[in-house]
PDB file of C-alpha atoms in Angstrom:
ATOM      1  CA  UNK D 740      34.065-177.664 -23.853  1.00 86.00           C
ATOM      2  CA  UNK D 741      35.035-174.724 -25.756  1.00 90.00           C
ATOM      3  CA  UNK D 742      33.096-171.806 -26.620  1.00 90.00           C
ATOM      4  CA  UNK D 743      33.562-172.416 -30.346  1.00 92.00           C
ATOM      5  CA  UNK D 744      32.301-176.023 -29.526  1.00 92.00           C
ATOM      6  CA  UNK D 745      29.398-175.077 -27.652  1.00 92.00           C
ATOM      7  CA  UNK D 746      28.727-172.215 -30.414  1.00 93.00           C
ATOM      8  CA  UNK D 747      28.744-174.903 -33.142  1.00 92.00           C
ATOM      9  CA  UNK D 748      26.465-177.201 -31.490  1.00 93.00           C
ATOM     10  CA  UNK D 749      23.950-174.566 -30.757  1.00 93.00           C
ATOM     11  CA  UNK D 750      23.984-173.855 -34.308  1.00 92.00           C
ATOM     12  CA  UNK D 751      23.688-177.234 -35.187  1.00 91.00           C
ATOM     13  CA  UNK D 752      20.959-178.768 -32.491  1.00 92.00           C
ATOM     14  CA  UNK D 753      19.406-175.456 -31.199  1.00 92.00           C
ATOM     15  CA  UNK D 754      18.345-173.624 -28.106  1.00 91.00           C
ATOM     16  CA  UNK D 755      16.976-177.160 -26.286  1.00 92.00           C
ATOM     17  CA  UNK D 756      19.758-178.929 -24.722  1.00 92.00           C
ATOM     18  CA  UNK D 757      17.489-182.203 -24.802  1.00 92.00           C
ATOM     19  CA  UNK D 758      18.249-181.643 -28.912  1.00 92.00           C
ATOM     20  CA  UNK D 759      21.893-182.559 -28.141  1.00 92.00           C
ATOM     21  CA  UNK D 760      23.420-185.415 -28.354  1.00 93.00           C
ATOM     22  CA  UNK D 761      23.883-187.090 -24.431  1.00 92.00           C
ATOM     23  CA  UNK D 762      27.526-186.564 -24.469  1.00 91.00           C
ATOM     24  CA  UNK D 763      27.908-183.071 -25.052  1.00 92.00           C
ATOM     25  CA  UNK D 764      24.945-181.921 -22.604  1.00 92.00           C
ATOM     26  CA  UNK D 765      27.021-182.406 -19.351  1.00 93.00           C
ATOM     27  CA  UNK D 766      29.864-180.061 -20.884  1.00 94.00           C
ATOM     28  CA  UNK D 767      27.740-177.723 -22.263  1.00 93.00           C
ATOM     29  CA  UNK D 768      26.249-176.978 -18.735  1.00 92.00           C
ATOM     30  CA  UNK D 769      29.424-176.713 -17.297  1.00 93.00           C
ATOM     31  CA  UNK D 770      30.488-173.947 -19.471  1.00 93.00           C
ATOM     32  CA  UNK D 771      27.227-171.759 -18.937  1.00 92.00           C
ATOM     33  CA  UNK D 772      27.461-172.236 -15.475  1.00 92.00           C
ATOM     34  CA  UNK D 773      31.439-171.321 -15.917  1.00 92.00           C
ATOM     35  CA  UNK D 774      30.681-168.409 -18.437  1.00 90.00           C
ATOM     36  CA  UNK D 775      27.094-167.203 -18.898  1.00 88.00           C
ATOM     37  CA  UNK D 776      27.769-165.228 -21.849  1.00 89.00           C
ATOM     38  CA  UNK D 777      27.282-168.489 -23.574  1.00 91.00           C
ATOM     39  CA  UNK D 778      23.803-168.659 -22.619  1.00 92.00           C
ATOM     40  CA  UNK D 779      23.024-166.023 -25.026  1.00 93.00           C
ATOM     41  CA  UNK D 780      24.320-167.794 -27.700  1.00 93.00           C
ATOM     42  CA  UNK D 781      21.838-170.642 -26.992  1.00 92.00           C
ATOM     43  CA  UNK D 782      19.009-167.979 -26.188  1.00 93.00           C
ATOM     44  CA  UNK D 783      19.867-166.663 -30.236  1.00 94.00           C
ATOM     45  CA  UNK D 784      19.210-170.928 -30.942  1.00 94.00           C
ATOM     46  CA  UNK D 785      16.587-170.726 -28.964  1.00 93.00           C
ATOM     47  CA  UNK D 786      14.706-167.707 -31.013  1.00 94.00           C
ATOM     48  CA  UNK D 787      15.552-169.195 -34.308  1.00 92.00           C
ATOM     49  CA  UNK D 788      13.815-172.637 -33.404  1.00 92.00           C
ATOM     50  CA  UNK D 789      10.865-170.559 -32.606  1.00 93.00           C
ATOM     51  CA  UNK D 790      11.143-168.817 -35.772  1.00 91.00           C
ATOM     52  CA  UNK D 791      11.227-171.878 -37.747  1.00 88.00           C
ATOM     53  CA  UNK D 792       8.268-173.832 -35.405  1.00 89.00           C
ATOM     54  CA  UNK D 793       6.164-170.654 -36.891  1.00 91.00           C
ATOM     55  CA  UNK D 794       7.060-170.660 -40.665  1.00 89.00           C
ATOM     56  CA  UNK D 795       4.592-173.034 -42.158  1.00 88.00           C
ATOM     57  CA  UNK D 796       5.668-176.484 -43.416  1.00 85.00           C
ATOM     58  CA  UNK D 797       5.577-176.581 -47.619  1.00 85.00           C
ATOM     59  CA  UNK D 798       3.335-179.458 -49.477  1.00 87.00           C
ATOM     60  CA  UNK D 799       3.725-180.698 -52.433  1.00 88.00           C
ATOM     61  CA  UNK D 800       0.185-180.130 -54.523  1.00 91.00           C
ATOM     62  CA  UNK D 801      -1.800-183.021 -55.826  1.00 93.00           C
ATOM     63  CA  UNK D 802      -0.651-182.006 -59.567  1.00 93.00           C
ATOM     64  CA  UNK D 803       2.951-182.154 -58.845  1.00 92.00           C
ATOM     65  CA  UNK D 804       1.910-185.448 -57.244  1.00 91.00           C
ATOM     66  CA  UNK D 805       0.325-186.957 -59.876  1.00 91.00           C
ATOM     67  CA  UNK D 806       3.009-186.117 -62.261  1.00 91.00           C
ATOM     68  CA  UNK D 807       5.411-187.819 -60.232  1.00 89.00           C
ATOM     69  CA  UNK D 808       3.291-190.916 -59.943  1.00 88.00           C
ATOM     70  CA  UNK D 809       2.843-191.018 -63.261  1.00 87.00           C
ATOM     71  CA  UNK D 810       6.488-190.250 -64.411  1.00 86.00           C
ATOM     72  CA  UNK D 811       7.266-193.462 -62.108  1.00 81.00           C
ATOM     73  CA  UNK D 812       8.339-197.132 -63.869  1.00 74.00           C
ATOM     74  CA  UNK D 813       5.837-199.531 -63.317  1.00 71.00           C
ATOM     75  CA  UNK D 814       6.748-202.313 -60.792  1.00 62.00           C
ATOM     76  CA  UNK D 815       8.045-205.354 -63.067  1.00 57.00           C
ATOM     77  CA  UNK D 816       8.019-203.260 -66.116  1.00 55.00           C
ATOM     78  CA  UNK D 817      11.762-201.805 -66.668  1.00 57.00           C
ATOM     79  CA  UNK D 818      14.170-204.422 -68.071  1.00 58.00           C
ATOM     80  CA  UNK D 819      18.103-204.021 -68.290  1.00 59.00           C
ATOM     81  CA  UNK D 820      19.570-201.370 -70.127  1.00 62.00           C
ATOM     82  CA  UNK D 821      22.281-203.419 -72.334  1.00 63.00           C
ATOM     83  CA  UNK D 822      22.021-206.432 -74.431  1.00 74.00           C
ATOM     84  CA  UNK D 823      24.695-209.123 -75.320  1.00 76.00           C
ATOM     85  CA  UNK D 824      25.814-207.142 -77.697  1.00 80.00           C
ATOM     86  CA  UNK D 825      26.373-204.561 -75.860  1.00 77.00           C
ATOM     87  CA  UNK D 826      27.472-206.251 -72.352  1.00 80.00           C
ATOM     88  CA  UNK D 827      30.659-208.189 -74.655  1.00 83.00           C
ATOM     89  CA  UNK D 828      31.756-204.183 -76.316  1.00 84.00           C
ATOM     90  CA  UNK D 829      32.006-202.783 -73.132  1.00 85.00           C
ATOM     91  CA  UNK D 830      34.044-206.631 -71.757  1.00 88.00           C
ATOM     92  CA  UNK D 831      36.662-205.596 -74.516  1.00 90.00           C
ATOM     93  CA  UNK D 832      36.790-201.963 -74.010  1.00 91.00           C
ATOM     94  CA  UNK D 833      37.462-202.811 -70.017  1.00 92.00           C
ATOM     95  CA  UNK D 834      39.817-205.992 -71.602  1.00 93.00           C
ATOM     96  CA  UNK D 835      41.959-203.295 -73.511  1.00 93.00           C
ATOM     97  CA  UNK D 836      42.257-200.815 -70.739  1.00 93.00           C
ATOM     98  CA  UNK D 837      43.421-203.208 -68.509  1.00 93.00           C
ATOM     99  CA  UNK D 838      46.209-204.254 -71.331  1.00 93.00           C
ATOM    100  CA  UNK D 839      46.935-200.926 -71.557  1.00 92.00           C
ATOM    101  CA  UNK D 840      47.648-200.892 -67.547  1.00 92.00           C
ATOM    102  CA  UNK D 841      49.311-203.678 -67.821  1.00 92.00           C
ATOM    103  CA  UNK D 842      52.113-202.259 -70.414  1.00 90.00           C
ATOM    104  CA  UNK D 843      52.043-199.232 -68.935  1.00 87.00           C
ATOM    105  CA  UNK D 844      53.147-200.586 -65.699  1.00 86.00           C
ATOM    106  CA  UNK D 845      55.908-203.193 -67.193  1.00 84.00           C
ATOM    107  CA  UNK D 846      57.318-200.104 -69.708  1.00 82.00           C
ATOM    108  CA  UNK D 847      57.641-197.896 -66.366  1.00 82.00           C
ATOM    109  CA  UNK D 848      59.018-200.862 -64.739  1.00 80.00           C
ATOM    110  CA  UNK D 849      61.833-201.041 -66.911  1.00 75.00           C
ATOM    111  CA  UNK D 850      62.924-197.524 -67.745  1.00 75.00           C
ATOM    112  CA  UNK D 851      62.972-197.229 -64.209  1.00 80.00           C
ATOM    113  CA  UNK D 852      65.530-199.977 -63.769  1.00 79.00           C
ATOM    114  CA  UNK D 853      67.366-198.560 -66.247  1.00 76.00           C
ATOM    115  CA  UNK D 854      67.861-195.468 -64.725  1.00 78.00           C
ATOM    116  CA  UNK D 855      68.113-196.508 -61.304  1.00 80.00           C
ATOM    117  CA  UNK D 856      71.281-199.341 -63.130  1.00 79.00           C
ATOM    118  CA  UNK D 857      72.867-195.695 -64.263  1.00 78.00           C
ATOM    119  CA  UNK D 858      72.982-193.821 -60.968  1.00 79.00           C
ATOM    120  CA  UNK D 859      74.561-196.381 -59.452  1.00 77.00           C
ATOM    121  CA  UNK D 860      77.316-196.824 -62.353  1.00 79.00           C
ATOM    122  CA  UNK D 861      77.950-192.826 -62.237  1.00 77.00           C
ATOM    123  CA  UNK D 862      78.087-193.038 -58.429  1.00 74.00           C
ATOM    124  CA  UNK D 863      80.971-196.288 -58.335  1.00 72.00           C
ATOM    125  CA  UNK D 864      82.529-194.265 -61.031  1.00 73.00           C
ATOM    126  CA  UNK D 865      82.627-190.726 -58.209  1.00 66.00           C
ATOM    127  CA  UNK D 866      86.075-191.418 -56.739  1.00 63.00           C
ATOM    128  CA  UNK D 867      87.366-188.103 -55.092  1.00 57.00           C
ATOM    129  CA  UNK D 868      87.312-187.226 -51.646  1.00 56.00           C
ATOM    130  CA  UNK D 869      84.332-185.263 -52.015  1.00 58.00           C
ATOM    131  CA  UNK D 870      82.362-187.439 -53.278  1.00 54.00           C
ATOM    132  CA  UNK D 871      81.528-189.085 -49.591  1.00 57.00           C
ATOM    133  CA  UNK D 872      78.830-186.304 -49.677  1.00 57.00           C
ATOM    134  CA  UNK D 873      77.060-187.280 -52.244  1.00 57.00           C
ATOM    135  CA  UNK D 874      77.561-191.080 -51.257  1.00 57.00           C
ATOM    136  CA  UNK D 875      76.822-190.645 -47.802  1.00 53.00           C
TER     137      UNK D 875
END
């Protein structure tokens, strides 16, 4: 493991190697007991851990609660957000894009075969003894 490894997961999982995931333990105690300069950068972990086991936990109060509940759909009560109406204008507008797809890909299609016809016409027109470079 490398040093920016071990630094990263120390930053991610914190001071307690029992944090980390099982695959990555083994190598990280091979590289304190390789460099143990790294164990201050799990020490620094370590201390922030503690700091945040200290800071107390936020709750939500019971007003914000309540508002939530009551800003919540009532189970059964919501019904779909289109109608017939408006479920067949959105089947043409996604009929016509696909059209539009559709010609756009055929139009494409065919300039490109049009251009493609003309570079080979120029290139059986190329006749000098240069012109193997170009031709390859």
């Amino acid at each position: 493991m490398e040093r920016a490894r071990f630094e990263n997961l120390a930053g991610t999982w914190g001071g307690d190697l029992r944090r980390w995931p099982e695959g990555e333990r083994a190598a990280a105690e091979r590289l304190m007991q390789a460099d143990p300069a790294v164990r201050a950068v799990l020490d620094e972990a370590a201390a922030l851990d503690a700091l945040l086991d200290r800071s107390p936990t936020p709750w939500p109060s019971q007003a914000l609660r309540d508002r939530v509940v009551a800003a919540a759909p009532r189970a059964g009560a919501w019904s779909l957000p289109w109608s017939r109406t408006g479920l067949a204008f959105g089947a043409g507008w996604a009929a016509a894009a696909c059209a539009g797809v559709m010609a756009g890909l055929v139009l494409t299609q065919s300039l490109t075969a049009d251009l493609q016809a003309d570079a080979v016409l120029y290139q059986a027109s190329l006749s000098g003894v240069d012109d193997e470079d170009l031709l390859g």
